[in-house]
Amino acid sequence: MQESSRLYRDLTRVLISKQELQEAVAKLGKIISEDYKDKELVCVCILKGAVVFFTDLLRQIDLPMTIDFMAISSYGSSTKTSGVVRIIKDLDHDVLGKDVLVVEDIVDSGLTLSYIKQILDQRGARSVRLATLLDKPMRRRIALSVDYSCFLIPNEFVVGYGLDYAEKYRNLPEVGVLDPSIYTA
Ligand code: IMP
Ligand code: MG
């Protein structure tokens, strides 16, 4: 994909390049492979934003595992969290006694992941850890400990590598800052 393509035109800049993404994902995959030796690893993808990160990360984890998917609503098409978190699609399998790694695209207020962690703990998972590609620590509204995070980013709205604005830009191969004129029009 060329930087002159239509998707790139709506960015003010590229924040994280393809190469930086690839390197960070490979590094995280190695760490997780070490940490989950001899565990019953279940990787849970939070749809839809984490899907690109998730599929890349899985292939860097050198362990037997199963995968599952969960969809949560919190945003609609705006760039601010509604504060309301709801399960749209639940896991297909039981997590009782499993070591669950929840994979998310970005932690912003922290409400989504803290809600998911609470549910999986209640369901009797043996452990629940959180992995995120991006973290905006300045925006946290709830205390949340994130176990694995690839990039800390400033308080700007980003898209690409799975992240969307109004369901668009997920297919952009890198992470970029969306031009605010796109959502303040
Ligand atoms: P939280 O519950 O506020 O932590 O929200 C996390 C969710 O908000 C993420 O899974 C994203 O879907 C969305 N989100 C937060 N910041 C951004 C951003 O900069 N770009 C795209 N989506 C975002
Ligand atoms: Mg999301």
PDB file of C-alpha atoms and ligand atoms in Angstrom:
ATOM      1  CA  MET A   1       0.000   0.000   0.000  1.00  0.00           C
ATOM      2  CA  GLN A   2       1.384   3.394  -1.002  1.00  0.00           C
ATOM      3  CA  GLU A   3       1.598   6.343   1.368  1.00  0.00           C
ATOM      4  CA  SER A   4      -0.264   8.255  -1.353  1.00  0.00           C
ATOM      5  CA  SER A   5      -3.254   5.879  -1.117  1.00  0.00           C
ATOM      6  CA  ARG A   6      -6.679   7.115  -0.069  1.00  0.00           C
ATOM      7  CA  LEU A   7      -6.385   5.697   3.446  1.00  0.00           C
ATOM      8  CA  TYR A   8      -3.178   7.598   4.156  1.00  0.00           C
ATOM      9  CA  ARG A   9      -4.694  10.892   3.014  1.00  0.00           C
ATOM     10  CA  ASP A  10      -6.835  11.075   6.166  1.00  0.00           C
ATOM     11  CA  LEU A  11      -3.850  10.765   8.539  1.00  0.00           C
ATOM     12  CA  THR A  12      -1.845  13.612  10.020  1.00  0.00           C
ATOM     13  CA  ARG A  13       1.086  11.196  10.395  1.00  0.00           C
ATOM     14  CA  VAL A  14       2.095   7.564  10.688  1.00  0.00           C
ATOM     15  CA  LEU A  15       2.708   6.835  14.367  1.00  0.00           C
ATOM     16  CA  ILE A  16       3.910   3.209  14.228  1.00  0.00           C
ATOM     17  CA  SER A  17       5.375   1.727  11.042  1.00  0.00           C
ATOM     18  CA  LYS A  18       4.925  -1.785   9.653  1.00  0.00           C
ATOM     19  CA  GLN A  19       8.424  -2.708  10.729  1.00  0.00           C
ATOM     20  CA  GLU A  20       7.981  -1.411  14.276  1.00  0.00           C
ATOM     21  CA  LEU A  21       4.715  -3.359  14.534  1.00  0.00           C
ATOM     22  CA  GLN A  22       6.297  -6.529  13.252  1.00  0.00           C
ATOM     23  CA  GLU A  23       9.242  -6.276  15.644  1.00  0.00           C
ATOM     24  CA  ALA A  24       7.077  -5.528  18.673  1.00  0.00           C
ATOM     25  CA  VAL A  25       4.712  -8.410  17.915  1.00  0.00           C
ATOM     26  CA  ALA A  26       7.580 -10.860  17.450  1.00  0.00           C
ATOM     27  CA  LYS A  27       9.118  -9.743  20.757  1.00  0.00           C
ATOM     28  CA  LEU A  28       5.831 -10.087  22.610  1.00  0.00           C
ATOM     29  CA  GLY A  29       5.249 -13.534  21.077  1.00  0.00           C
ATOM     30  CA  LYS A  30       8.567 -14.721  22.490  1.00  0.00           C
ATOM     31  CA  ILE A  31       7.790 -13.386  25.974  1.00  0.00           C
ATOM     32  CA  ILE A  32       4.335 -15.011  25.984  1.00  0.00           C
ATOM     33  CA  SER A  33       5.803 -18.312  24.736  1.00  0.00           C
ATOM     34  CA  GLU A  34       8.136 -18.274  27.729  1.00  0.00           C
ATOM     35  CA  ASP A  35       5.512 -17.173  30.284  1.00  0.00           C
ATOM     36  CA  TYR A  36       2.888 -19.757  29.264  1.00  0.00           C
ATOM     37  CA  LYS A  37       5.042 -22.880  29.069  1.00  0.00           C
ATOM     38  CA  ASP A  38       3.120 -25.789  30.658  1.00  0.00           C
ATOM     39  CA  LYS A  39      -0.096 -23.750  30.909  1.00  0.00           C
ATOM     40  CA  GLU A  40      -3.526 -24.255  29.314  1.00  0.00           C
ATOM     41  CA  LEU A  41      -3.358 -21.154  27.139  1.00  0.00           C
ATOM     42  CA  VAL A  42      -6.526 -19.730  25.631  1.00  0.00           C
ATOM     43  CA  CYS A  43      -6.037 -16.556  23.579  1.00  0.00           C
ATOM     44  CA  VAL A  44      -9.139 -14.390  23.435  1.00  0.00           C
ATOM     45  CA  CYS A  45      -9.431 -11.794  20.687  1.00  0.00           C
ATOM     46  CA  ILE A  46     -11.565  -8.764  21.439  1.00  0.00           C
ATOM     47  CA  LEU A  47     -13.404  -8.072  18.176  1.00  0.00           C
ATOM     48  CA  LYS A  48     -13.066  -6.288  15.946  1.00  0.00           C
ATOM     49  CA  GLY A  49     -10.183  -3.936  16.691  1.00  0.00           C
ATOM     50  CA  ALA A  50      -7.715  -6.564  17.936  1.00  0.00           C
ATOM     51  CA  VAL A  51      -8.149  -8.932  15.003  1.00  0.00           C
ATOM     52  CA  VAL A  52      -5.070  -7.877  13.000  1.00  0.00           C
ATOM     53  CA  PHE A  53      -2.790  -7.780  16.053  1.00  0.00           C
ATOM     54  CA  PHE A  54      -4.258 -11.092  17.251  1.00  0.00           C
ATOM     55  CA  THR A  55      -3.634 -13.024  14.037  1.00  0.00           C
ATOM     56  CA  ASP A  56      -0.072 -11.717  13.810  1.00  0.00           C
ATOM     57  CA  LEU A  57       0.622 -12.415  17.487  1.00  0.00           C
ATOM     58  CA  LEU A  58      -0.712 -15.999  17.402  1.00  0.00           C
ATOM     59  CA  ARG A  59       1.822 -16.939  14.780  1.00  0.00           C
ATOM     60  CA  GLN A  60       4.632 -15.716  17.031  1.00  0.00           C
ATOM     61  CA  ILE A  61       3.588 -17.896  19.979  1.00  0.00           C
ATOM     62  CA  ASP A  62       5.343 -21.225  19.936  1.00  0.00           C
ATOM     63  CA  LEU A  63       2.982 -23.172  22.210  1.00  0.00           C
ATOM     64  CA  PRO A  64      -0.122 -25.341  21.955  1.00  0.00           C
ATOM     65  CA  MET A  65      -3.179 -23.138  22.520  1.00  0.00           C
ATOM     66  CA  THR A  66      -6.797 -22.572  21.641  1.00  0.00           C
ATOM     67  CA  ILE A  67      -8.393 -19.340  20.475  1.00  0.00           C
ATOM     68  CA  ASP A  68     -11.743 -17.727  21.066  1.00  0.00           C
ATOM     69  CA  PHE A  69     -13.486 -14.444  20.264  1.00  0.00           C
ATOM     70  CA  MET A  70     -15.526 -11.913  22.173  1.00  0.00           C
ATOM     71  CA  ALA A  71     -17.165  -8.703  20.964  1.00  0.00           C
ATOM     72  CA  ILE A  72     -17.878  -5.811  23.273  1.00  0.00           C
ATOM     73  CA  SER A  73     -19.567  -2.521  22.546  1.00  0.00           C
ATOM     74  CA  SER A  74     -18.392   0.692  24.110  1.00  0.00           C
ATOM     75  CA  TYR A  75     -17.925   3.247  21.367  1.00  0.00           C
ATOM     76  CA  GLY A  76     -20.445   3.521  18.525  1.00  0.00           C
ATOM     77  CA  SER A  77     -18.973   5.790  15.886  1.00  0.00           C
ATOM     78  CA  SER A  78     -17.743   8.540  18.169  1.00  0.00           C
ATOM     79  CA  THR A  79     -14.161   8.977  19.373  1.00  0.00           C
ATOM     80  CA  LYS A  80     -15.121   9.204  23.046  1.00  0.00           C
ATOM     81  CA  THR A  81     -16.059   6.255  25.246  1.00  0.00           C
ATOM     82  CA  SER A  82     -19.689   5.987  26.300  1.00  0.00           C
ATOM     83  CA  GLY A  83     -18.652   4.380  29.591  1.00  0.00           C
ATOM     84  CA  VAL A  84     -21.174   1.613  28.937  1.00  0.00           C
ATOM     85  CA  VAL A  85     -19.736  -1.823  28.205  1.00  0.00           C
ATOM     86  CA  ARG A  86     -21.879  -4.656  26.833  1.00  0.00           C
ATOM     87  CA  ILE A  87     -21.154  -8.171  25.457  1.00  0.00           C
ATOM     88  CA  ILE A  88     -22.262  -8.408  21.808  1.00  0.00           C
ATOM     89  CA  LYS A  89     -20.714 -11.821  21.160  1.00  0.00           C
ATOM     90  CA  ASP A  90     -19.650 -14.133  23.947  1.00  0.00           C
ATOM     91  CA  LEU A  91     -16.914 -16.798  23.947  1.00  0.00           C
ATOM     92  CA  ASP A  92     -17.790 -20.177  22.393  1.00  0.00           C
ATOM     93  CA  HIS A  93     -15.935 -22.181  25.051  1.00  0.00           C
ATOM     94  CA  ASP A  94     -15.762 -22.433  28.810  1.00  0.00           C
ATOM     95  CA  VAL A  95     -12.710 -20.844  30.466  1.00  0.00           C
ATOM     96  CA  LEU A  96     -12.965 -22.760  33.746  1.00  0.00           C
ATOM     97  CA  GLY A  97      -9.446 -23.756  34.853  1.00  0.00           C
ATOM     98  CA  LYS A  98      -7.811 -22.171  31.784  1.00  0.00           C
ATOM     99  CA  ASP A  99      -5.041 -19.606  31.547  1.00  0.00           C
ATOM    100  CA  VAL A 100      -6.670 -16.868  29.544  1.00  0.00           C
ATOM    101  CA  LEU A 101      -4.795 -14.182  27.661  1.00  0.00           C
ATOM    102  CA  VAL A 102      -7.109 -11.401  26.520  1.00  0.00           C
ATOM    103  CA  VAL A 103      -5.814  -9.609  23.420  1.00  0.00           C
ATOM    104  CA  GLU A 104      -7.004  -6.054  22.823  1.00  0.00           C
ATOM    105  CA  ASP A 105      -6.086  -3.344  20.323  1.00  0.00           C
ATOM    106  CA  ILE A 106      -5.911  -0.374  22.686  1.00  0.00           C
ATOM    107  CA  VAL A 107      -6.531   0.473  26.328  1.00  0.00           C
ATOM    108  CA  ASP A 108      -8.031   3.916  26.709  1.00  0.00           C
ATOM    109  CA  SER A 109     -10.265   4.513  29.755  1.00  0.00           C
ATOM    110  CA  GLY A 110      -9.622   0.897  30.806  1.00  0.00           C
ATOM    111  CA  LEU A 111     -13.335   0.186  31.242  1.00  0.00           C
ATOM    112  CA  THR A 112     -13.573  -2.480  28.541  1.00  0.00           C
ATOM    113  CA  LEU A 113     -10.687  -4.614  29.768  1.00  0.00           C
ATOM    114  CA  SER A 114     -11.518  -4.285  33.435  1.00  0.00           C
ATOM    115  CA  TYR A 115     -15.071  -5.455  32.666  1.00  0.00           C
ATOM    116  CA  ILE A 116     -13.817  -8.412  30.620  1.00  0.00           C
ATOM    117  CA  LYS A 117     -11.272  -9.391  33.251  1.00  0.00           C
ATOM    118  CA  GLN A 118     -13.935  -9.337  35.941  1.00  0.00           C
ATOM    119  CA  ILE A 119     -16.230 -11.613  33.900  1.00  0.00           C
ATOM    120  CA  LEU A 120     -13.507 -14.144  33.112  1.00  0.00           C
ATOM    121  CA  ASP A 121     -12.392 -14.237  36.746  1.00  0.00           C
ATOM    122  CA  GLN A 122     -15.996 -14.869  37.789  1.00  0.00           C
ATOM    123  CA  ARG A 123     -16.203 -17.763  35.318  1.00  0.00           C
ATOM    124  CA  GLY A 124     -13.352 -19.538  37.084  1.00  0.00           C
ATOM    125  CA  ALA A 125     -10.427 -18.990  34.723  1.00  0.00           C
ATOM    126  CA  ARG A 126      -7.219 -20.091  36.462  1.00  0.00           C
ATOM    127  CA  SER A 127      -5.519 -16.888  35.363  1.00  0.00           C
ATOM    128  CA  VAL A 128      -6.513 -13.874  33.293  1.00  0.00           C
ATOM    129  CA  ARG A 129      -3.855 -11.634  31.802  1.00  0.00           C
ATOM    130  CA  LEU A 130      -4.247  -8.687  29.478  1.00  0.00           C
ATOM    131  CA  ALA A 131      -2.233  -7.954  26.340  1.00  0.00           C
ATOM    132  CA  THR A 132      -2.674  -4.797  24.321  1.00  0.00           C
ATOM    133  CA  LEU A 133      -1.006  -3.417  21.246  1.00  0.00           C
ATOM    134  CA  LEU A 134      -1.472   0.209  22.308  1.00  0.00           C
ATOM    135  CA  ASP A 135      -1.918   1.922  25.636  1.00  0.00           C
ATOM    136  CA  LYS A 136      -3.023   5.515  26.279  1.00  0.00           C
ATOM    137  CA  PRO A 137      -2.206   5.727  30.000  1.00  0.00           C
ATOM    138  CA  MET A 138      -3.196   9.412  30.241  1.00  0.00           C
ATOM    139  CA  ARG A 139      -6.815   8.515  29.539  1.00  0.00           C
ATOM    140  CA  ARG A 140      -7.316   5.905  32.258  1.00  0.00           C
ATOM    141  CA  ARG A 141     -10.560   6.259  34.266  1.00  0.00           C
ATOM    142  CA  ILE A 142     -10.196   3.054  36.258  1.00  0.00           C
ATOM    143  CA  ALA A 143      -7.164   1.339  37.812  1.00  0.00           C
ATOM    144  CA  LEU A 144      -6.160  -1.533  35.563  1.00  0.00           C
ATOM    145  CA  SER A 145      -2.995  -3.536  35.396  1.00  0.00           C
ATOM    146  CA  VAL A 146      -2.068  -4.410  31.826  1.00  0.00           C
ATOM    147  CA  ASP A 147       0.309  -7.361  31.706  1.00  0.00           C
ATOM    148  CA  TYR A 148       1.679  -6.940  28.186  1.00  0.00           C
ATOM    149  CA  SER A 149       1.677  -3.750  26.188  1.00  0.00           C
ATOM    150  CA  CYS A 150       3.603  -3.062  22.982  1.00  0.00           C
ATOM    151  CA  PHE A 151       3.406   0.741  22.664  1.00  0.00           C
ATOM    152  CA  LEU A 152       2.498   3.623  24.980  1.00  0.00           C
ATOM    153  CA  ILE A 153       0.967   6.354  22.840  1.00  0.00           C
ATOM    154  CA  PRO A 154      -0.069   9.991  23.373  1.00  0.00           C
ATOM    155  CA  ASN A 155      -3.661  11.090  23.732  1.00  0.00           C
ATOM    156  CA  GLU A 156      -4.516  11.218  20.023  1.00  0.00           C
ATOM    157  CA  PHE A 157      -7.095   9.241  18.066  1.00  0.00           C
ATOM    158  CA  VAL A 158      -5.364   6.557  16.021  1.00  0.00           C
ATOM    159  CA  VAL A 159      -6.497   4.169  13.289  1.00  0.00           C
ATOM    160  CA  GLY A 160      -5.075   1.269  11.307  1.00  0.00           C
ATOM    161  CA  TYR A 161      -3.753  -2.240  12.005  1.00  0.00           C
ATOM    162  CA  GLY A 162      -7.285  -3.180  13.088  1.00  0.00           C
ATOM    163  CA  LEU A 163      -8.277   0.081  14.774  1.00  0.00           C
ATOM    164  CA  ASP A 164     -11.164   1.971  13.236  1.00  0.00           C
ATOM    165  CA  TYR A 165     -12.959   5.226  13.069  1.00  0.00           C
ATOM    166  CA  ALA A 166     -16.645   4.572  12.227  1.00  0.00           C
ATOM    167  CA  GLU A 167     -15.615   1.043  11.094  1.00  0.00           C
ATOM    168  CA  LYS A 168     -13.126   2.360   8.527  1.00  0.00           C
ATOM    169  CA  TYR A 169      -9.309   2.311   8.269  1.00  0.00           C
ATOM    170  CA  ARG A 170      -8.918  -1.153   9.868  1.00  0.00           C
ATOM    171  CA  ASN A 171      -7.062  -2.367   6.756  1.00  0.00           C
ATOM    172  CA  LEU A 172      -4.378   0.315   6.937  1.00  0.00           C
ATOM    173  CA  PRO A 173      -1.169  -1.697   7.491  1.00  0.00           C
ATOM    174  CA  GLU A 174       0.311   0.696  10.071  1.00  0.00           C
ATOM    175  CA  VAL A 175      -0.964   2.827  12.946  1.00  0.00           C
ATOM    176  CA  GLY A 176      -1.585   6.489  12.126  1.00  0.00           C
ATOM    177  CA  VAL A 177      -3.057   9.579  13.772  1.00  0.00           C
ATOM    178  CA  LEU A 178      -6.403  10.378  12.185  1.00  0.00           C
ATOM    179  CA  ASP A 179      -6.780  13.959  10.995  1.00  0.00           C
ATOM    180  CA  PRO A 180      -9.185  15.536  13.541  1.00  0.00           C
ATOM    181  CA  SER A 181     -11.061  17.261  10.701  1.00  0.00           C
ATOM    182  CA  ILE A 182     -12.429  13.791   9.804  1.00  0.00           C
ATOM    183  CA  TYR A 183     -14.346  13.501  13.078  1.00  0.00           C
ATOM    184  CA  THR A 184     -14.940  17.142  14.025  1.00  0.00           C
ATOM    185  CA  ALA A 185     -16.553  18.083  10.703  1.00  0.00           C
TER     186      ALA A 185
HETATM  187  P1  IMP B   1     -11.667   1.693  26.848  1.00  0.00           P
HETATM  188  O1  IMP B   1     -12.778   0.852  27.384  1.00  0.00           O
HETATM  189  O2  IMP B   1     -11.965   3.174  27.014  1.00  0.00           O
HETATM  190  O3  IMP B   1     -10.303   1.330  27.365  1.00  0.00           O
HETATM  191  O4  IMP B   1     -11.733   1.569  25.298  1.00  0.00           O
HETATM  192  C1  IMP B   1     -11.067   0.680  24.561  1.00  0.00           C
HETATM  193  C2  IMP B   1     -11.678   0.654  23.173  1.00  0.00           C
HETATM  194  O5  IMP B   1     -11.903   1.985  22.673  1.00  0.00           O
HETATM  195  C3  IMP B   1     -10.737   0.033  22.197  1.00  0.00           C
HETATM  196  O6  IMP B   1     -10.936  -1.342  22.093  1.00  0.00           O
HETATM  197  C4  IMP B   1     -11.063   0.757  20.903  1.00  0.00           C
HETATM  198  O7  IMP B   1     -12.110   0.093  20.234  1.00  0.00           O
HETATM  199  C5  IMP B   1     -11.565   2.106  21.313  1.00  0.00           C
HETATM  200  N1  IMP B   1     -10.538   3.168  21.173  1.00  0.00           N
HETATM  201  C6  IMP B   1      -9.957   3.888  22.142  1.00  0.00           C
HETATM  202  N2  IMP B   1      -9.050   4.757  21.654  1.00  0.00           N
HETATM  203  C7  IMP B   1      -9.054   4.566  20.320  1.00  0.00           C
HETATM  204  C8  IMP B   1      -8.302   5.160  19.235  1.00  0.00           C
HETATM  205  O8  IMP B   1      -7.435   6.046  19.384  1.00  0.00           O
HETATM  206  N3  IMP B   1      -8.593   4.691  17.993  1.00  0.00           N
HETATM  207  C9  IMP B   1      -9.510   3.717  17.752  1.00  0.00           C
HETATM  208  N4  IMP B   1     -10.226   3.138  18.731  1.00  0.00           N
HETATM  209  C10 IMP B   1      -9.994   3.546  19.998  1.00  0.00           C
HETATM  210 MG    MG B   2     -11.875  -2.363  20.467  1.00  0.00          MG
END
